[in-house]
Short mmCIF file of N, CA and C in Angstrom, two decimals:
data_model
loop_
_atom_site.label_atom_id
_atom_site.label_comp_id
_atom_site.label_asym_id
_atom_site.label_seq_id
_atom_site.Cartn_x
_atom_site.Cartn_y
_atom_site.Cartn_z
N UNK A 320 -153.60 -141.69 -49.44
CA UNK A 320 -152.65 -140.76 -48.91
C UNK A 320 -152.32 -139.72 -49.97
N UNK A 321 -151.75 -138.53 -49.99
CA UNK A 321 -151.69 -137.35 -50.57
C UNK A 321 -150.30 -136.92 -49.95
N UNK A 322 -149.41 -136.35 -51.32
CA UNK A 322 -148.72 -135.73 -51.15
C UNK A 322 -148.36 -134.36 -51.46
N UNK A 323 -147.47 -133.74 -51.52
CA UNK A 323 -147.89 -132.23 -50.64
C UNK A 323 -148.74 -131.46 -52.45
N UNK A 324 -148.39 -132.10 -53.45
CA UNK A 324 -148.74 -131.44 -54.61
C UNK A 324 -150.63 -131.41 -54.53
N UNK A 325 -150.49 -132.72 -54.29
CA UNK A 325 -152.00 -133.23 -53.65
C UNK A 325 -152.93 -132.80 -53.25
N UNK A 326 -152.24 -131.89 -52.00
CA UNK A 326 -152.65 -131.40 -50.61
C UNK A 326 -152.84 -129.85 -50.77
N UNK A 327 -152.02 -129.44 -52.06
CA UNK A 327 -151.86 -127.91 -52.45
C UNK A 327 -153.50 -128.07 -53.48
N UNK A 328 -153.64 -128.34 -54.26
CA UNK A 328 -154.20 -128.45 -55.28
C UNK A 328 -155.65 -128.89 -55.04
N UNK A 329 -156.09 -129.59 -54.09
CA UNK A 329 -157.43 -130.20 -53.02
C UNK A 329 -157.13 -128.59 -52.63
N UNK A 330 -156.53 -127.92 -51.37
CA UNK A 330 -157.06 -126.70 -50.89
C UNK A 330 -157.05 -125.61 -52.16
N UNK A 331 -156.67 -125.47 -52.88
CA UNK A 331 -157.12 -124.79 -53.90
C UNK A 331 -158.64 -125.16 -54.54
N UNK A 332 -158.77 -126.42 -54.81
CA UNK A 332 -160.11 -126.67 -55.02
C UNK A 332 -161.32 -126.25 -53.86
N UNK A 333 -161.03 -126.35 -52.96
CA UNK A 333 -162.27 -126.60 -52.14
C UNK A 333 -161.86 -125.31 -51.17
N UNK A 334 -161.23 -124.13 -50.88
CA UNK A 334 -161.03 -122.84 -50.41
C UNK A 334 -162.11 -121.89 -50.51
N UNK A 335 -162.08 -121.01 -49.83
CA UNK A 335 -163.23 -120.16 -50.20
C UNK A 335 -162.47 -119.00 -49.14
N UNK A 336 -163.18 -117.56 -49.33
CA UNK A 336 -162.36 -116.52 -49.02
C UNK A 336 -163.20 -115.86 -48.00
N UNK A 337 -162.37 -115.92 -46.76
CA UNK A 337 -162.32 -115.42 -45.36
C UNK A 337 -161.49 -113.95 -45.41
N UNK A 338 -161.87 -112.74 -45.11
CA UNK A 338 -160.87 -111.69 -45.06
C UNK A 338 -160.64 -111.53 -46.39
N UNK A 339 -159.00 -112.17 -45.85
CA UNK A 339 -157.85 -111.49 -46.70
C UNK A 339 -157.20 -113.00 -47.63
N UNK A 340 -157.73 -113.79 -46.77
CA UNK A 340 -156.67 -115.58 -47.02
C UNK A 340 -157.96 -115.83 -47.49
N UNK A 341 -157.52 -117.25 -48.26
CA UNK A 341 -158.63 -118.62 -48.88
C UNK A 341 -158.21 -119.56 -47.80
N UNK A 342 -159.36 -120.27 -46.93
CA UNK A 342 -159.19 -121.23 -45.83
C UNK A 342 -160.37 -122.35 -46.68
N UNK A 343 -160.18 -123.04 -45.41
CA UNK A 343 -161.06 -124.20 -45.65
C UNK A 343 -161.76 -124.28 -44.52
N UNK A 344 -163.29 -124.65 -44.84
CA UNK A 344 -164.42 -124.48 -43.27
C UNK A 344 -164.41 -125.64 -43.18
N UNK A 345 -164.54 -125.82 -41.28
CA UNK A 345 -163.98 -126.94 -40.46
C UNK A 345 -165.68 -128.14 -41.43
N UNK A 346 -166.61 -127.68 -41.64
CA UNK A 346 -166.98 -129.22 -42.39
C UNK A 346 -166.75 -129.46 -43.33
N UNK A 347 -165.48 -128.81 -44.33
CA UNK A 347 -165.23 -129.43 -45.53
C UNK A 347 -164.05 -130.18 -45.27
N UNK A 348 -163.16 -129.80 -43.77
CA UNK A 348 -162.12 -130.34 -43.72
C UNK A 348 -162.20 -131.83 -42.82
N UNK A 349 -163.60 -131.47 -42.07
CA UNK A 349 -164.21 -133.57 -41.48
C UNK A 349 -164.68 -134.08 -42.57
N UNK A 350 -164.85 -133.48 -44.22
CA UNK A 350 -165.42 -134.49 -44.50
C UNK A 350 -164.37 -135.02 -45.66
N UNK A 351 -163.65 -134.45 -45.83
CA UNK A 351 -162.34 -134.81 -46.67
C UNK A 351 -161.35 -135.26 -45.60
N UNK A 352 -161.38 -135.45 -44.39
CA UNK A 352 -159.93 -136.00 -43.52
C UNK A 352 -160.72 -136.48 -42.04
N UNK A 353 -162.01 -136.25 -41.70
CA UNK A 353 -162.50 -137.10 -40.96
C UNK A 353 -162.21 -135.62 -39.63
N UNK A 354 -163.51 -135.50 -38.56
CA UNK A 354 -163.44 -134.68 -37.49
C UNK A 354 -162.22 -134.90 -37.06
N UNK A 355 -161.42 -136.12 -36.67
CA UNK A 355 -160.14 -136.34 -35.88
C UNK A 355 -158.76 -135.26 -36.48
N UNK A 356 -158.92 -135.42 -37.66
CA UNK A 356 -158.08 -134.46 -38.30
C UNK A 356 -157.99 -132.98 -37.73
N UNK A 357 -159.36 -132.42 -38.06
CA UNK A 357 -159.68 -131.70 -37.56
C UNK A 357 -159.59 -130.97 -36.27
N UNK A 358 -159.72 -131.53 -35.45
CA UNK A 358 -159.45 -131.38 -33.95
C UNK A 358 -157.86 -131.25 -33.74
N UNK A 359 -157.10 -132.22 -34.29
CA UNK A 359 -155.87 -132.23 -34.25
C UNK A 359 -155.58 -130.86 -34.63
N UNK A 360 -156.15 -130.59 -35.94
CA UNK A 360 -155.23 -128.99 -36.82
C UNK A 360 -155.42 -128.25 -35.37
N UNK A 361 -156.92 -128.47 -34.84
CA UNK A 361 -156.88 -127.25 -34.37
C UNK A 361 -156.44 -127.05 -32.78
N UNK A 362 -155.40 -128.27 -32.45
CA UNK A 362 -155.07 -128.48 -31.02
C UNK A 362 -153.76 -128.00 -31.26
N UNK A 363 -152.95 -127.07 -32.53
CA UNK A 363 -152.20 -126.37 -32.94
C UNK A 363 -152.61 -124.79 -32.30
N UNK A 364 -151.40 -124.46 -31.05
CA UNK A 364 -152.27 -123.11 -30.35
C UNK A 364 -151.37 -121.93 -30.76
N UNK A 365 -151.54 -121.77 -32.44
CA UNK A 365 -150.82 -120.18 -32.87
C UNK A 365 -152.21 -120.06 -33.69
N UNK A 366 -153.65 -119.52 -32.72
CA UNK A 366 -154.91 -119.58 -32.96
C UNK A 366 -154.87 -117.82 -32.91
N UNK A 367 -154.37 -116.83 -32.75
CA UNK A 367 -154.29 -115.48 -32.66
C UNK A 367 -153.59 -115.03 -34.07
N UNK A 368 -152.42 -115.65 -34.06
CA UNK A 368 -151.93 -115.43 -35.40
C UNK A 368 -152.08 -115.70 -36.60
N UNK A 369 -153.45 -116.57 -36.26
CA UNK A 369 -153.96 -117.25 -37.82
C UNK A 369 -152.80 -117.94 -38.52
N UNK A 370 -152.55 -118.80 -37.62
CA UNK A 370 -150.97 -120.15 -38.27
C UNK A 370 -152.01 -121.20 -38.77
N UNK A 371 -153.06 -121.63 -37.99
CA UNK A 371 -152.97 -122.78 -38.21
C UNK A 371 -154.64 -122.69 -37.87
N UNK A 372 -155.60 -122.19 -37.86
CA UNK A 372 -157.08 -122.23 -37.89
C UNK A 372 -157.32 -121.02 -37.03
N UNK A 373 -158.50 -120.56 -37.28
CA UNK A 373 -159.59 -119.95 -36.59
C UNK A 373 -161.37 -119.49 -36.81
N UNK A 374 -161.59 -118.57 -36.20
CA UNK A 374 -163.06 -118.51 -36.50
C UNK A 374 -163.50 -117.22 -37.00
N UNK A 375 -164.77 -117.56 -37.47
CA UNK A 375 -164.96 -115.90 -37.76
C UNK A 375 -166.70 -115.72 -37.43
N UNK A 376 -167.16 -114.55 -37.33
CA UNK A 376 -168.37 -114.84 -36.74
C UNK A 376 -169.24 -113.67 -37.56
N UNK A 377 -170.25 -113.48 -37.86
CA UNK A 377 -171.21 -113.16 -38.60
C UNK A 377 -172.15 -112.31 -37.47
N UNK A 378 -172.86 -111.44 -38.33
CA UNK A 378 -174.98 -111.53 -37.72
C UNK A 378 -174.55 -111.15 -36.22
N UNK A 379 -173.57 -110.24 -35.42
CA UNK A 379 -173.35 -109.72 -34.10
C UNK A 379 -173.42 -111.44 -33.54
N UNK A 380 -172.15 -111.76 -33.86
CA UNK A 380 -171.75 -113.32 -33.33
C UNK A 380 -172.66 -114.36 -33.34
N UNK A 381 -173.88 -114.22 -33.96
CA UNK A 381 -174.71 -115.61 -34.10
C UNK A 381 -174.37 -116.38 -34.59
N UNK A 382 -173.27 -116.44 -35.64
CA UNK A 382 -173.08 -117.01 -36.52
C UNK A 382 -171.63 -117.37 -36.57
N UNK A 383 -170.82 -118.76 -36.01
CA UNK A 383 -169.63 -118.91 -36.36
C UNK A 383 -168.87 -119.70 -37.21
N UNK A 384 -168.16 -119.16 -38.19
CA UNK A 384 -167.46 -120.10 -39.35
C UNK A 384 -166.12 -120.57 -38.35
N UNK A 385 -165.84 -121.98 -38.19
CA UNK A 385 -164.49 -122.53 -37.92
C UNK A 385 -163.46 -122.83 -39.10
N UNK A 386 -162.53 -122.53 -39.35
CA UNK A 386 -162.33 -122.73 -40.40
C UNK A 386 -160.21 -123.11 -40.22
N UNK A 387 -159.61 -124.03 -40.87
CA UNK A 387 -158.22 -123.92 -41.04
C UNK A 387 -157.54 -123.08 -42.56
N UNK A 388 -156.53 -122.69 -41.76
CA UNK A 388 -155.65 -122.12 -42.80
C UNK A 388 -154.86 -123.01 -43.55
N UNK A 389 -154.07 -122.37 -45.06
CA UNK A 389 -153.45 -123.52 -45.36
C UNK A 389 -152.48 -124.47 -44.69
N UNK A 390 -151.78 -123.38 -43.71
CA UNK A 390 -150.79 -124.37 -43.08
C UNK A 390 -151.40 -125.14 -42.32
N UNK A 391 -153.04 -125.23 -41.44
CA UNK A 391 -153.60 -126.06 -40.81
C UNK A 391 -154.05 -126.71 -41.52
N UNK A 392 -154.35 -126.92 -42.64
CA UNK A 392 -155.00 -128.11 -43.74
C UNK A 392 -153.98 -128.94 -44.16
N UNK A 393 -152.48 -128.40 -44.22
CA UNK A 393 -151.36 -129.46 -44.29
C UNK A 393 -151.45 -130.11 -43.31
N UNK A 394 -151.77 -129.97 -41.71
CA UNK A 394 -151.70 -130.38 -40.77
C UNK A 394 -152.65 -131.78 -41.01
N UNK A 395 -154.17 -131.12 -41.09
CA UNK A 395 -154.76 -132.06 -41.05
C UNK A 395 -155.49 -133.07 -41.90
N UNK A 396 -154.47 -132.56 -43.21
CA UNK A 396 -153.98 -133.92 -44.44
C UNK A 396 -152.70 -134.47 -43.83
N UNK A 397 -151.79 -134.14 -43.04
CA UNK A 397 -150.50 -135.47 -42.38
C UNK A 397 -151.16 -135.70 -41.64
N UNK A 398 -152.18 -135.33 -40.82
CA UNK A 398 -153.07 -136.38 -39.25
C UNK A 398 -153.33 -137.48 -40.06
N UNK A 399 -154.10 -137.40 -41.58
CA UNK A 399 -155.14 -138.37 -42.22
C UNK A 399 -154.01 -139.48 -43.08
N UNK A 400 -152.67 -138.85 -43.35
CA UNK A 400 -151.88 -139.83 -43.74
C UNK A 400 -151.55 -140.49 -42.92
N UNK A 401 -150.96 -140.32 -41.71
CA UNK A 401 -150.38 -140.88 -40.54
C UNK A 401 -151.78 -141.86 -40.08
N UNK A 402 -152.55 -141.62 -40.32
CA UNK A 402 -153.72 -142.09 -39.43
C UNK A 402 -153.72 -143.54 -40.36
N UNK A 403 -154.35 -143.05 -41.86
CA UNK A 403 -154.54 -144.01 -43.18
C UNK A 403 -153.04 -144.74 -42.88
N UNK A 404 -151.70 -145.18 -42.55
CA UNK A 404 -150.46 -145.55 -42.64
C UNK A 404 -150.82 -146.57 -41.26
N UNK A 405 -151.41 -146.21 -40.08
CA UNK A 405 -151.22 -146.64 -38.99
C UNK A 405 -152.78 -147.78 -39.34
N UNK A 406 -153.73 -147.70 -39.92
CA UNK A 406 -154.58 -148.29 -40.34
C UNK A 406 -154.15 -149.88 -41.27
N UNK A 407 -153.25 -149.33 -42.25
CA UNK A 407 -152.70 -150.07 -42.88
C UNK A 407 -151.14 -151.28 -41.99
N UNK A 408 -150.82 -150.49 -41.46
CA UNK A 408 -150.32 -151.55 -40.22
C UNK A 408 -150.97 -152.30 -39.52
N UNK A 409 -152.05 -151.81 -39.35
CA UNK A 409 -152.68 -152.78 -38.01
C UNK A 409 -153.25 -153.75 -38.97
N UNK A 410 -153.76 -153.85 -39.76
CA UNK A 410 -154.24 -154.67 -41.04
C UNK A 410 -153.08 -156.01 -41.27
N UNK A 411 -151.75 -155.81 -41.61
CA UNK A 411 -150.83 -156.07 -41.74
C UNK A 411 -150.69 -156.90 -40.49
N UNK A 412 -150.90 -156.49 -39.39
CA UNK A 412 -150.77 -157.47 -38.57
C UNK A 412 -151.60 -158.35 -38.31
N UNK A 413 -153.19 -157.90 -38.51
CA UNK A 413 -154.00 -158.71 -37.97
C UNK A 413 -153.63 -160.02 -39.30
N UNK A 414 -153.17 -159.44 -40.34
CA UNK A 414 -153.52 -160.81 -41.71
C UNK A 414 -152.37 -161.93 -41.54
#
């Protein structure tokens, strides 16, 4: 689990620059928090305002980067805590 110093300091590491912002592309963020994460950030619908993920597209749209913003990478580092917490309960019970 990761806390928010954690969570700042990982998207600083692993960011890369879209536009104007440093995001994170949707396969660096399944493979550090698992697709579920992922999906979650991006079932966050302030997708126009760039709150919380979007896309960007290349080569007359052949080409699309998915990618979350930082506030969607907080998102989907608490999916992966909550998830890792609820893992560790069920453990707890089965023992």
């Amino acid at each position: 689990m990761l806390n928010s110093k954690q969570v700042q300091e990982l998207f600083e590491k692993e960011a890369i620059l879209i536009n104007d912002r440093d995001v994170i592309p949707q396969y660096a963020v399944e493979k550090l928090f698992g697709k579920a994460a992922m999906e979650f950030a991006k079932s966050f619908q302030d997708y126009k305002n760039l709150g919380y993920w979007s896309e960007y597209y290349i080569d007359g749209g052949s080409y699309k980067l998915a990618f979350l913003t930082y506030k969607g990478f907080r998102i989907a580092a608490t999916y992966s805590n909550i998830d890792e917490t609820r893992n560790k309960t069920s453990q707890e019970v089965i023992a």
